[in-house]
Amino acid sequence: MAPTQGVKTITTNVGWSVLSKTATFGLKFVTVPILARLLTPEDFGSVAVALTVVQFLAMIGGAGLTSALIVDRDGGMDTVHTVFWSNLAMAVAMALILFFGAEGIGTWMGAAQSANLLKIMAFLIPLQLTADVAYSLLARQMNFSKDAILSTVSETSAALLALALAFAGFGVWALVVQLFAAALIRLVGLFSITRYMPRFVIKPDRMMPLLRYSSGLMGSEMANFVTFQAPMVVIARVLTLADAGAYSAANRFASIPNQVVLSAVMGVLFPAFSMMGDDRKRRSDALIFSTQVMTVILAPAMFGLWAVAEPAMLILFGPQWAYAWPVLGLLALSKAIVTPCSTFIPYLKGTGHSQVLFWSAVLRAIATTIGIGGAAYYGNLVDAMVALCVVNAITLVGYSWAVFRVDGIPFWWGMLTSSRSMITSLIMGVAVRLFLHAFADQLTSPYLQLFAGAVVGGVIYAVLFFATERALVRKVLGMVKRRRGGAAADAPAA
């Protein structure tokens, strides 16, 4: 029987995951702008297009089996071994398809010059899929502290290596080596930590329960993949590879807050929700609380980046990228709009609502592709980013309605509770934009603009936060007090 996960266990694992992402945040904050100054938009576009293909084939090859392993806690090691060999076989098949079809795939993606990159990056697929099996063993144990350390080491080492190669003049290959280094270190580390040694055991009957679960997830994962990768493909095909590079560089930077917080939390919440069983009240409380916390953390960061996008782009990326500041700002705005949805996917996955997850993801993927495709075809890159913001606003309402209906939460109460910090962050962002416009004659330096915008935004958001989120603050402080009290009670007497 799966162990019951309390708030203490979940918050501890979230803390480790966030610590891991935060440890690499500072380095990525520096490395992405440096790489952007050393490389060209075409370099970023070529690697981004190739990586999109690799990730798609890896997702198909994995078939969601490792996610099923996390939920299927009653399966023995024979099941794990069977999944390992299945993943490896599919990974090799996907890699061969990509290697021999690289030229045709690159041409279809609108980046024919990336064929050689595709052939080399095909070997990333086996590295990713075999490592995922070992990761599932850590996730089943909710042992995220070791994964946090490993992630920090792999991402940091790979980023430093990429910087060294970029300075040495290796160009686009610096980005390629970064991907391989991170994947290889992660693979070796996970197998060392879990001490997992694959045995040649293949029992197809053990796969059937996993396939029943994973098949429900595969469709939604493919749709989510289309949602997040469609902009890159559409921009490369309809516009230019340089536009795809500008989108890629801006998206890399705008995604850093999500990488720090959201990716860490989602990895913990998925198994945590799956362990709560049929206790709907605990699930509802965990859903609302985690959504509130994620919105409080992410919304001000994203709306703040939108507000200071123009000076930030010039300072961080340099003059050659200055033209793309509206892209950075609109990408930050699009991500800010859907911050209340940050916990919805792990909630639906963990509670077994695969049909709701599937249809929500499919509708979002269709809307994203059509919206960005139409805007890019009849306009330009900025128009495509505006369309993405509109689609994400619709997504917020649609996703919220679907999840709150599943959980029995009143829609308007749930929307207000989960989106309150997003609204205050929007007010803060608009105020900062107006402030920078009003004092444009005095703030002539982009450094002054960035500093002043950050200070003014911080003060405004702090005032609005404590005026609207006092109940959440009291709840968090109460949890901290209870946790400290429990730790004191467990401590041995002197």
CSV table of C-alpha atoms in Angstrom, one decimal:
chain,number,residue,atom,x,y,z
A,1,MET,CA,0.0,0.0,0.0
A,2,ALA,CA,1.4,3.4,-0.9
A,3,PRO,CA,2.4,5.5,2.0
A,4,THR,CA,0.4,8.6,2.9
A,5,GLN,CA,2.1,11.8,2.1
A,6,GLY,CA,1.6,14.7,4.4
A,7,VAL,CA,2.2,18.3,3.9
A,8,LYS,CA,5.6,18.0,5.6
A,9,THR,CA,6.8,15.3,3.2
A,10,ILE,CA,5.6,17.2,0.2
A,11,THR,CA,7.0,20.5,1.2
A,12,THR,CA,10.3,18.9,2.1
A,13,ASN,CA,10.6,17.4,-1.4
A,14,VAL,CA,9.4,20.6,-3.0
A,15,GLY,CA,12.1,22.5,-1.0
A,16,TRP,CA,14.8,20.2,-2.3
A,17,SER,CA,13.6,20.5,-5.9
A,18,VAL,CA,13.3,24.3,-5.7
A,19,LEU,CA,16.8,24.4,-4.1
A,20,SER,CA,18.2,22.4,-7.0
A,21,LYS,CA,16.6,24.7,-9.6
A,22,THR,CA,17.6,27.8,-7.6
A,23,ALA,CA,21.2,26.6,-7.5
A,24,THR,CA,21.4,26.6,-11.3
A,25,PHE,CA,19.3,29.7,-11.8
A,26,GLY,CA,22.1,32.2,-11.1
A,27,LEU,CA,24.3,30.4,-13.6
A,28,LYS,CA,21.7,30.2,-16.3
A,29,PHE,CA,20.8,33.8,-15.7
A,30,VAL,CA,24.4,34.6,-16.7
A,31,THR,CA,25.0,31.9,-19.3
A,32,VAL,CA,22.0,32.4,-21.6
A,33,PRO,CA,22.8,36.1,-22.2
A,34,ILE,CA,26.5,35.3,-22.7
A,35,LEU,CA,25.8,32.6,-25.2
A,36,ALA,CA,23.4,34.9,-27.0
A,37,ARG,CA,26.2,37.5,-27.3
A,38,LEU,CA,28.6,34.9,-28.6
A,39,LEU,CA,26.3,33.0,-31.0
A,40,THR,CA,23.9,34.2,-33.7
A,41,PRO,CA,20.1,33.9,-33.8
A,42,GLU,CA,20.5,31.3,-36.6
A,43,ASP,CA,22.6,29.2,-34.2
A,44,PHE,CA,19.9,29.3,-31.5
A,45,GLY,CA,17.3,28.6,-34.1
A,46,SER,CA,19.1,25.5,-35.6
A,47,VAL,CA,19.6,23.9,-32.2
A,48,ALA,CA,16.1,24.7,-31.0
A,49,VAL,CA,14.5,23.1,-34.1
A,50,ALA,CA,16.7,20.0,-33.8
A,51,LEU,CA,15.9,19.7,-30.1
A,52,THR,CA,12.2,19.9,-30.7
A,53,VAL,CA,12.4,16.9,-33.0
A,54,VAL,CA,14.5,14.9,-30.5
A,55,GLN,CA,12.1,15.6,-27.6
A,56,PHE,CA,9.1,14.6,-29.7
A,57,LEU,CA,10.6,11.3,-30.7
A,58,ALA,CA,11.8,10.6,-27.2
A,59,MET,CA,8.3,11.2,-25.9
A,60,ILE,CA,6.8,8.8,-28.4
A,61,GLY,CA,9.5,6.2,-27.7
A,62,GLY,CA,8.9,6.4,-23.9
A,63,ALA,CA,5.1,5.9,-24.4
A,64,GLY,CA,4.6,7.3,-20.9
A,65,LEU,CA,5.8,4.0,-19.3
A,66,THR,CA,8.1,5.7,-16.8
A,67,SER,CA,5.3,7.9,-15.6
A,68,ALA,CA,3.2,4.7,-15.2
A,69,LEU,CA,6.1,3.2,-13.1
A,70,ILE,CA,5.9,6.1,-10.7
A,71,VAL,CA,2.2,5.4,-10.0
A,72,ASP,CA,2.4,1.6,-10.2
A,73,ARG,CA,4.0,1.1,-6.8
A,74,ASP,CA,3.0,-2.6,-6.5
A,75,GLY,CA,5.0,-3.7,-9.5
A,76,GLY,CA,8.3,-5.5,-8.8
A,77,MET,CA,11.7,-5.2,-10.3
A,78,ASP,CA,10.7,-7.5,-13.2
A,79,THR,CA,8.4,-4.7,-14.3
A,80,VAL,CA,11.1,-2.1,-14.1
A,81,HIS,CA,13.5,-4.3,-16.1
A,82,THR,CA,10.8,-4.8,-18.8
A,83,VAL,CA,10.2,-1.1,-19.1
A,84,PHE,CA,14.0,-0.5,-19.3
A,85,TRP,CA,14.4,-2.8,-22.3
A,86,SER,CA,11.3,-1.6,-23.9
A,87,ASN,CA,12.5,2.0,-23.6
A,88,LEU,CA,15.9,1.2,-24.9
A,89,ALA,CA,14.5,-0.7,-27.9
A,90,MET,CA,12.2,2.2,-28.8
A,91,ALA,CA,14.9,4.8,-28.2
A,92,VAL,CA,17.2,3.0,-30.7
A,93,ALA,CA,14.4,2.8,-33.2
A,94,MET,CA,13.6,6.5,-32.8
A,95,ALA,CA,17.3,7.5,-33.1
A,96,LEU,CA,17.7,5.5,-36.3
A,97,ILE,CA,14.6,7.1,-37.8
A,98,LEU,CA,15.9,10.6,-37.0
A,99,PHE,CA,19.5,9.8,-38.2
A,100,PHE,CA,18.5,8.4,-41.6
A,101,GLY,CA,15.6,10.9,-42.1
A,102,ALA,CA,17.4,14.0,-40.9
A,103,GLU,CA,17.5,15.8,-44.2
A,104,GLY,CA,13.8,15.3,-44.9
A,105,ILE,CA,12.8,16.2,-41.4
A,106,GLY,CA,15.0,19.3,-41.3
A,107,THR,CA,13.5,20.5,-44.6
A,108,TRP,CA,10.0,19.9,-43.4
A,109,MET,CA,10.7,21.9,-40.2
A,110,GLY,CA,11.9,24.9,-42.2
A,111,ALA,CA,15.6,24.4,-41.2
A,112,ALA,CA,17.3,22.3,-43.9
A,113,GLN,CA,20.7,23.4,-42.7
A,114,SER,CA,20.1,21.6,-39.4
A,115,ALA,CA,20.3,18.1,-40.9
A,116,ASN,CA,23.8,17.4,-39.6
A,117,LEU,CA,22.7,18.6,-36.1
A,118,LEU,CA,19.7,16.3,-36.2
A,119,LYS,CA,21.9,13.3,-37.1
A,120,ILE,CA,24.2,13.9,-34.1
A,121,MET,CA,21.4,14.8,-31.7
A,122,ALA,CA,19.6,11.6,-32.5
A,123,PHE,CA,21.9,9.9,-30.0
A,124,LEU,CA,20.3,12.0,-27.2
A,125,ILE,CA,17.2,9.9,-27.3
A,126,PRO,CA,18.7,6.7,-25.8
A,127,LEU,CA,20.4,8.8,-23.1
A,128,GLN,CA,17.2,10.4,-22.1
A,129,LEU,CA,14.9,7.4,-22.2
A,130,THR,CA,17.2,5.0,-20.3
A,131,ALA,CA,17.8,7.6,-17.6
A,132,ASP,CA,14.0,8.1,-17.1
A,133,VAL,CA,13.7,4.5,-15.8
A,134,ALA,CA,16.2,5.2,-13.0
A,135,TYR,CA,14.5,8.5,-12.3
A,136,SER,CA,11.1,6.8,-11.8
A,137,LEU,CA,12.6,4.7,-9.0
A,138,LEU,CA,13.7,7.9,-7.1
A,139,ALA,CA,10.2,9.4,-7.7
A,140,ARG,CA,8.5,6.4,-6.3
A,141,GLN,CA,10.5,6.8,-3.1
A,142,MET,CA,9.8,10.6,-3.1
A,143,ASN,CA,13.6,10.9,-2.7
A,144,PHE,CA,14.0,14.2,-4.4
A,145,SER,CA,17.0,15.4,-2.4
A,146,LYS,CA,19.4,13.2,-4.3
A,147,ASP,CA,17.8,14.1,-7.6
A,148,ALA,CA,18.2,17.8,-6.7
A,149,ILE,CA,21.9,17.4,-6.1
A,150,LEU,CA,22.4,15.5,-9.3
A,151,SER,CA,20.4,18.0,-11.4
A,152,THR,CA,22.5,20.9,-10.0
A,153,VAL,CA,25.7,19.1,-10.9
A,154,SER,CA,24.7,18.1,-14.4
A,155,GLU,CA,23.1,21.4,-15.4
A,156,THR,CA,26.0,23.5,-13.9
A,157,SER,CA,28.7,21.3,-15.5
A,158,ALA,CA,27.1,21.3,-18.9
A,159,ALA,CA,26.5,25.1,-18.8
A,160,LEU,CA,30.1,25.8,-17.9
A,161,LEU,CA,31.3,23.5,-20.6
A,162,ALA,CA,29.1,25.3,-23.2
A,163,LEU,CA,30.5,28.7,-22.1
A,164,ALA,CA,34.1,27.5,-22.5
A,165,LEU,CA,33.4,26.1,-26.0
A,166,ALA,CA,31.5,29.2,-27.1
A,167,PHE,CA,34.4,31.4,-26.0
A,168,ALA,CA,36.8,29.1,-27.8
A,169,GLY,CA,34.9,29.7,-31.0
A,170,PHE,CA,33.0,26.4,-31.5
A,171,GLY,CA,29.8,28.2,-32.3
A,172,VAL,CA,26.6,26.2,-32.4
A,173,TRP,CA,28.4,23.1,-31.2
A,174,ALA,CA,28.7,24.6,-27.8
A,175,LEU,CA,24.9,24.3,-27.4
A,176,VAL,CA,25.0,20.7,-28.7
A,177,VAL,CA,27.7,19.6,-26.3
A,178,GLN,CA,25.8,21.3,-23.5
A,179,LEU,CA,22.8,19.0,-24.2
A,180,PHE,CA,24.9,15.9,-24.4
A,181,ALA,CA,26.9,16.7,-21.3
A,182,ALA,CA,23.8,17.3,-19.2
A,183,ALA,CA,22.1,14.1,-20.4
A,184,LEU,CA,25.2,11.9,-19.9
A,185,ILE,CA,25.9,13.2,-16.4
A,186,ARG,CA,22.2,12.7,-15.5
A,187,LEU,CA,22.2,9.1,-16.8
A,188,VAL,CA,25.4,8.1,-14.9
A,189,GLY,CA,24.3,9.8,-11.8
A,190,LEU,CA,20.8,8.3,-11.6
A,191,PHE,CA,22.1,4.8,-12.1
A,192,SER,CA,24.7,5.4,-9.4
A,193,ILE,CA,22.3,6.9,-6.9
A,194,THR,CA,19.6,4.2,-7.4
A,195,ARG,CA,22.1,1.4,-7.8
A,196,TYR,CA,19.9,0.1,-10.5
A,197,MET,CA,21.4,-2.6,-12.7
A,198,PRO,CA,19.2,-3.8,-15.6
A,199,ARG,CA,18.7,-7.5,-15.9
A,200,PHE,CA,17.7,-9.1,-19.1
A,201,VAL,CA,14.1,-9.7,-18.0
A,202,ILE,CA,11.3,-9.1,-20.5
A,203,LYS,CA,7.8,-10.0,-19.3
A,204,PRO,CA,5.2,-8.5,-21.7
A,205,ASP,CA,2.3,-9.3,-19.3
A,206,ARG,CA,3.8,-6.9,-16.8
A,207,MET,CA,3.4,-4.1,-19.4
A,208,MET,CA,-0.3,-4.3,-19.8
A,209,PRO,CA,-1.3,-2.5,-16.6
A,210,LEU,CA,1.2,0.2,-17.3
A,211,LEU,CA,0.1,0.6,-20.9
A,212,ARG,CA,-3.5,1.1,-19.8
A,213,TYR,CA,-2.4,4.0,-17.7
A,214,SER,CA,0.3,5.4,-20.0
A,215,SER,CA,-1.9,5.3,-23.1
A,216,GLY,CA,-4.3,7.8,-21.4
A,217,LEU,CA,-1.3,10.1,-20.7
A,218,MET,CA,0.4,9.8,-24.1
A,219,GLY,CA,-2.3,11.7,-26.0
A,220,SER,CA,-2.2,14.6,-23.5
A,221,GLU,CA,1.6,14.6,-23.4
A,222,MET,CA,1.7,14.8,-27.2
A,223,ALA,CA,-0.8,17.6,-27.1
A,224,ASN,CA,1.1,19.5,-24.4
A,225,PHE,CA,4.3,19.0,-26.5
A,226,VAL,CA,2.6,20.5,-29.5
A,227,THR,CA,1.4,23.4,-27.3
A,228,PHE,CA,4.9,24.3,-26.1
A,229,GLN,CA,6.8,23.5,-29.3
A,230,ALA,CA,4.4,24.6,-32.0
A,231,PRO,CA,5.6,28.2,-31.8
A,232,MET,CA,9.1,27.1,-32.7
A,233,VAL,CA,8.0,25.0,-35.6
A,234,VAL,CA,5.6,27.5,-37.0
A,235,ILE,CA,8.0,30.4,-36.7
A,236,ALA,CA,10.8,28.4,-38.4
A,237,ARG,CA,8.5,27.4,-41.3
A,238,VAL,CA,6.4,30.6,-41.8
A,239,LEU,CA,9.0,33.2,-40.9
A,240,THR,CA,12.8,32.8,-40.8
A,241,LEU,CA,15.4,30.8,-38.9
A,242,ALA,CA,16.6,34.1,-37.4
A,243,ASP,CA,13.1,34.7,-36.0
A,244,ALA,CA,13.1,31.2,-34.6
A,245,GLY,CA,16.4,32.0,-33.0
A,246,ALA,CA,15.1,35.2,-31.5
A,247,TYR,CA,12.1,33.3,-30.1
A,248,SER,CA,14.4,30.6,-28.7
A,249,ALA,CA,16.7,33.0,-27.0
A,250,ALA,CA,13.9,35.0,-25.5
A,251,ASN,CA,12.0,31.9,-24.5
A,252,ARG,CA,15.1,30.4,-22.8
A,253,PHE,CA,15.4,33.5,-20.6
A,254,ALA,CA,11.7,34.0,-20.0
A,255,SER,CA,11.4,30.4,-18.9
A,256,ILE,CA,14.1,30.6,-16.2
A,257,PRO,CA,11.5,31.3,-13.4
A,258,ASN,CA,9.4,28.4,-14.5
A,259,GLN,CA,12.5,26.2,-14.6
A,260,VAL,CA,13.4,27.2,-11.1
A,261,VAL,CA,10.0,26.8,-9.5
A,262,LEU,CA,7.5,25.2,-11.7
A,263,SER,CA,9.5,22.2,-13.0
A,264,ALA,CA,10.6,21.4,-9.5
A,265,VAL,CA,7.1,21.6,-8.0
A,266,MET,CA,5.4,19.6,-10.8
A,267,GLY,CA,7.8,16.8,-10.4
A,268,VAL,CA,6.9,16.4,-6.7
A,269,LEU,CA,3.2,17.2,-7.0
A,270,PHE,CA,2.5,14.4,-9.5
A,271,PRO,CA,3.4,11.5,-7.2
A,272,ALA,CA,2.1,13.4,-4.2
A,273,PHE,CA,-1.4,13.8,-5.7
A,274,SER,CA,-1.3,10.1,-6.7
A,275,MET,CA,-0.7,9.1,-3.1
A,276,MET,CA,-3.7,11.0,-1.7
A,277,GLY,CA,-6.1,8.3,-3.0
A,278,ASP,CA,-9.8,9.1,-2.7
A,279,ASP,CA,-9.3,11.8,0.0
A,280,ARG,CA,-11.0,14.6,-2.0
A,281,LYS,CA,-10.7,17.2,0.7
A,282,ARG,CA,-7.0,16.8,1.1
A,283,ARG,CA,-6.6,16.9,-2.7
A,284,SER,CA,-8.7,20.0,-2.9
A,285,ASP,CA,-6.8,21.8,-0.1
A,286,ALA,CA,-3.5,20.8,-1.6
A,287,LEU,CA,-4.6,21.9,-5.1
A,288,ILE,CA,-5.8,25.4,-4.0
A,289,PHE,CA,-2.8,26.0,-1.7
A,290,SER,CA,-0.2,24.9,-4.2
A,291,THR,CA,-1.8,27.0,-6.9
A,292,GLN,CA,-1.9,30.0,-4.7
A,293,VAL,CA,1.8,29.6,-3.7
A,294,MET,CA,2.9,29.1,-7.3
A,295,THR,CA,1.0,32.2,-8.5
A,296,VAL,CA,2.4,34.3,-5.7
A,297,ILE,CA,5.9,33.3,-6.7
A,298,LEU,CA,5.7,33.2,-10.5
A,299,ALA,CA,3.2,35.9,-11.5
A,300,PRO,CA,5.1,38.9,-10.2
A,301,ALA,CA,8.4,37.6,-11.8
A,302,MET,CA,6.7,37.2,-15.2
A,303,PHE,CA,4.7,40.4,-15.2
A,304,GLY,CA,7.8,42.3,-13.9
A,305,LEU,CA,9.9,40.9,-16.7
A,306,TRP,CA,7.1,42.1,-19.2
A,307,ALA,CA,7.3,45.5,-17.7
A,308,VAL,CA,11.1,45.9,-18.0
A,309,ALA,CA,11.6,43.8,-21.2
A,310,GLU,CA,13.1,46.6,-23.3
A,311,PRO,CA,16.0,47.6,-21.0
A,312,ALA,CA,16.4,44.0,-19.9
A,313,MET,CA,16.9,42.8,-23.5
A,314,LEU,CA,19.5,45.4,-24.3
A,315,ILE,CA,21.5,44.9,-21.1
A,316,LEU,CA,21.4,41.1,-21.1
A,317,PHE,CA,21.5,40.1,-24.7
A,318,GLY,CA,23.3,43.0,-26.3
A,319,PRO,CA,22.6,45.4,-29.2
A,320,GLN,CA,22.3,42.6,-31.8
A,321,TRP,CA,19.2,41.3,-30.0
A,322,ALA,CA,17.7,44.6,-28.9
A,323,TYR,CA,15.1,44.5,-31.7
A,324,ALA,CA,13.6,41.4,-30.1
A,325,TRP,CA,12.6,43.1,-26.8
A,326,PRO,CA,8.8,42.9,-27.6
A,327,VAL,CA,9.2,39.1,-28.1
A,328,LEU,CA,10.8,38.8,-24.6
A,329,GLY,CA,8.1,41.0,-23.1
A,330,LEU,CA,5.1,39.2,-24.7
A,331,LEU,CA,6.6,35.8,-23.9
A,332,ALA,CA,6.8,36.8,-20.3
A,333,LEU,CA,3.3,38.1,-20.4
A,334,SER,CA,2.0,34.9,-22.0
A,335,LYS,CA,3.6,32.8,-19.2
A,336,ALA,CA,2.3,35.2,-16.6
A,337,ILE,CA,-1.3,34.7,-17.7
A,338,VAL,CA,-1.3,31.0,-17.2
A,339,THR,CA,0.6,30.9,-13.8
A,340,PRO,CA,-2.6,29.8,-11.9
A,341,CYS,CA,-2.6,26.7,-14.2
A,342,SER,CA,0.8,25.6,-13.0
A,343,THR,CA,-0.5,22.8,-10.8
A,344,PHE,CA,-3.4,21.6,-12.9
A,345,ILE,CA,-1.4,19.1,-15.1
A,346,PRO,CA,0.2,17.2,-12.1
A,347,TYR,CA,-3.2,17.3,-10.4
A,348,LEU,CA,-5.0,15.7,-13.3
A,349,LYS,CA,-2.2,13.2,-13.9
A,350,GLY,CA,-1.9,12.2,-10.2
A,351,THR,CA,-5.7,11.8,-9.7
A,352,GLY,CA,-6.2,9.7,-12.8
A,353,HIS,CA,-8.4,12.1,-14.8
A,354,SER,CA,-6.6,11.3,-18.0
A,355,GLN,CA,-9.6,12.1,-20.2
A,356,VAL,CA,-10.0,15.6,-18.8
A,357,LEU,CA,-6.2,16.1,-19.2
A,358,PHE,CA,-6.3,14.8,-22.8
A,359,TRP,CA,-9.1,17.0,-24.1
A,360,SER,CA,-7.8,20.1,-22.3
A,361,ALA,CA,-4.4,19.5,-23.8
A,362,VAL,CA,-5.7,18.8,-27.3
A,363,LEU,CA,-7.9,21.9,-27.3
A,364,ARG,CA,-5.0,24.1,-26.1
A,365,ALA,CA,-2.7,22.6,-28.7
A,366,ILE,CA,-5.1,23.3,-31.5
A,367,ALA,CA,-5.8,26.8,-30.4
A,368,THR,CA,-2.1,27.6,-29.9
A,369,THR,CA,-1.1,26.2,-33.3
A,370,ILE,CA,-3.9,28.0,-35.2
A,371,GLY,CA,-3.5,31.2,-33.4
A,372,ILE,CA,0.3,31.5,-33.8
A,373,GLY,CA,0.2,30.1,-37.3
A,374,GLY,CA,-2.4,32.6,-38.5
A,375,ALA,CA,-0.7,35.5,-36.8
A,376,ALA,CA,2.7,34.6,-38.2
A,377,TYR,CA,1.3,34.0,-41.7
A,378,TYR,CA,-0.5,37.4,-41.9
A,379,GLY,CA,1.9,39.3,-39.7
A,380,ASN,CA,5.2,38.9,-38.0
A,381,LEU,CA,6.9,37.5,-34.9
A,382,VAL,CA,5.4,40.1,-32.6
A,383,ASP,CA,1.9,39.4,-33.9
A,384,ALA,CA,2.5,35.7,-33.2
A,385,MET,CA,3.4,36.4,-29.6
A,386,VAL,CA,0.3,38.6,-29.2
A,387,ALA,CA,-1.7,35.6,-30.4
A,388,LEU,CA,0.0,33.4,-27.9
A,389,CYS,CA,-1.1,35.8,-25.1
A,390,VAL,CA,-4.7,35.6,-26.3
A,391,VAL,CA,-4.7,31.9,-26.5
A,392,ASN,CA,-3.2,31.6,-23.0
A,393,ALA,CA,-5.9,33.9,-21.6
A,394,ILE,CA,-8.5,31.5,-23.0
A,395,THR,CA,-6.5,28.6,-21.7
A,396,LEU,CA,-6.6,30.0,-18.2
A,397,VAL,CA,-10.4,30.1,-18.2
A,398,GLY,CA,-10.9,26.7,-19.9
A,399,TYR,CA,-8.4,24.8,-17.8
A,400,SER,CA,-9.7,26.3,-14.5
A,401,TRP,CA,-13.3,25.4,-15.4
A,402,ALA,CA,-12.3,21.8,-16.2
A,403,VAL,CA,-10.2,21.2,-13.1
A,404,PHE,CA,-12.5,22.9,-10.6
A,405,ARG,CA,-15.4,21.0,-12.1
A,406,VAL,CA,-13.5,17.7,-11.6
A,407,ASP,CA,-12.7,18.6,-8.0
A,408,GLY,CA,-16.1,20.0,-7.1
A,409,ILE,CA,-14.7,23.5,-6.4
A,410,PRO,CA,-17.0,26.4,-7.2
A,411,PHE,CA,-15.7,28.0,-10.4
A,412,TRP,CA,-15.8,31.7,-9.5
A,413,TRP,CA,-14.4,31.1,-6.0
A,414,GLY,CA,-11.6,29.0,-7.4
A,415,MET,CA,-10.8,31.5,-10.1
A,416,LEU,CA,-10.6,34.4,-7.7
A,417,THR,CA,-8.6,32.5,-5.1
A,418,SER,CA,-6.1,31.1,-7.5
A,419,SER,CA,-5.8,34.2,-9.7
A,420,ARG,CA,-5.8,36.9,-7.1
A,421,SER,CA,-2.0,37.3,-7.0
A,422,MET,CA,-1.9,37.3,-10.8
A,423,ILE,CA,-4.3,40.3,-10.9
A,424,THR,CA,-2.2,42.2,-8.3
A,425,SER,CA,0.9,41.3,-10.4
A,426,LEU,CA,-0.7,42.7,-13.5
A,427,ILE,CA,-1.5,45.9,-11.7
A,428,MET,CA,2.1,46.1,-10.6
A,429,GLY,CA,3.4,45.5,-14.2
A,430,VAL,CA,1.1,48.1,-15.7
A,431,ALA,CA,2.2,50.6,-13.0
A,432,VAL,CA,5.9,50.0,-13.8
A,433,ARG,CA,5.3,50.5,-17.5
A,434,LEU,CA,3.5,53.8,-16.9
A,435,PHE,CA,6.3,54.9,-14.5
A,436,LEU,CA,9.0,54.1,-17.0
A,437,HIS,CA,7.1,56.0,-19.7
A,438,ALA,CA,6.4,59.0,-17.5
A,439,PHE,CA,10.1,59.3,-16.4
A,440,ALA,CA,11.6,58.3,-19.8
A,441,ASP,CA,13.5,61.7,-20.0
A,442,GLN,CA,15.1,61.3,-16.6
A,443,LEU,CA,15.9,57.5,-17.0
A,444,THR,CA,18.0,57.7,-20.1
A,445,SER,CA,20.2,54.6,-19.3
A,446,PRO,CA,18.8,51.1,-19.6
A,447,TYR,CA,20.5,50.2,-16.4
A,448,LEU,CA,18.7,53.0,-14.6
A,449,GLN,CA,15.4,51.9,-16.2
A,450,LEU,CA,15.9,48.3,-15.1
A,451,PHE,CA,16.9,49.3,-11.5
A,452,ALA,CA,14.1,51.8,-11.1
A,453,GLY,CA,11.5,49.5,-12.6
A,454,ALA,CA,12.6,46.7,-10.2
A,455,VAL,CA,12.4,48.9,-7.1
A,456,VAL,CA,9.1,50.5,-8.0
A,457,GLY,CA,7.6,47.1,-8.9
A,458,GLY,CA,8.8,45.5,-5.7
A,459,VAL,CA,7.3,48.2,-3.5
A,460,ILE,CA,3.9,48.1,-5.3
A,461,TYR,CA,3.7,44.4,-5.3
A,462,ALA,CA,4.6,44.1,-1.6
A,463,VAL,CA,1.9,46.6,-0.7
A,464,LEU,CA,-0.7,44.8,-2.8
A,465,PHE,CA,0.4,41.3,-1.6
A,466,PHE,CA,0.0,42.1,2.1
A,467,ALA,CA,-3.3,43.8,1.4
A,468,THR,CA,-4.8,40.8,-0.5
A,469,GLU,CA,-3.0,37.7,0.7
A,470,ARG,CA,-3.1,38.0,4.5
A,471,ALA,CA,-4.9,34.7,4.9
A,472,LEU,CA,-2.3,32.8,2.8
A,473,VAL,CA,0.5,34.4,4.8
A,474,ARG,CA,-1.1,33.2,8.1
A,475,LYS,CA,-1.6,29.7,6.7
A,476,VAL,CA,2.1,29.5,5.6
A,477,LEU,CA,3.3,30.8,9.0
A,478,GLY,CA,1.0,28.3,10.8
A,479,MET,CA,2.5,25.5,8.8
A,480,VAL,CA,6.1,26.6,9.6
A,481,LYS,CA,5.2,26.9,13.3
A,482,ARG,CA,3.6,23.4,13.4
A,483,ARG,CA,6.6,22.0,11.5
A,484,ARG,CA,9.1,23.6,14.0
A,485,GLY,CA,7.0,22.3,16.9
A,486,GLY,CA,7.0,18.8,15.4
A,487,ALA,CA,10.8,18.9,15.0
A,488,ALA,CA,11.2,20.1,18.5
A,489,ALA,CA,9.0,17.3,19.8
A,490,ASP,CA,11.0,14.7,17.9
A,491,ALA,CA,14.4,16.0,19.1
A,492,PRO,CA,16.1,13.8,21.8
A,493,ALA,CA,16.2,15.2,25.3
A,494,ALA,CA,19.5,16.7,26.4
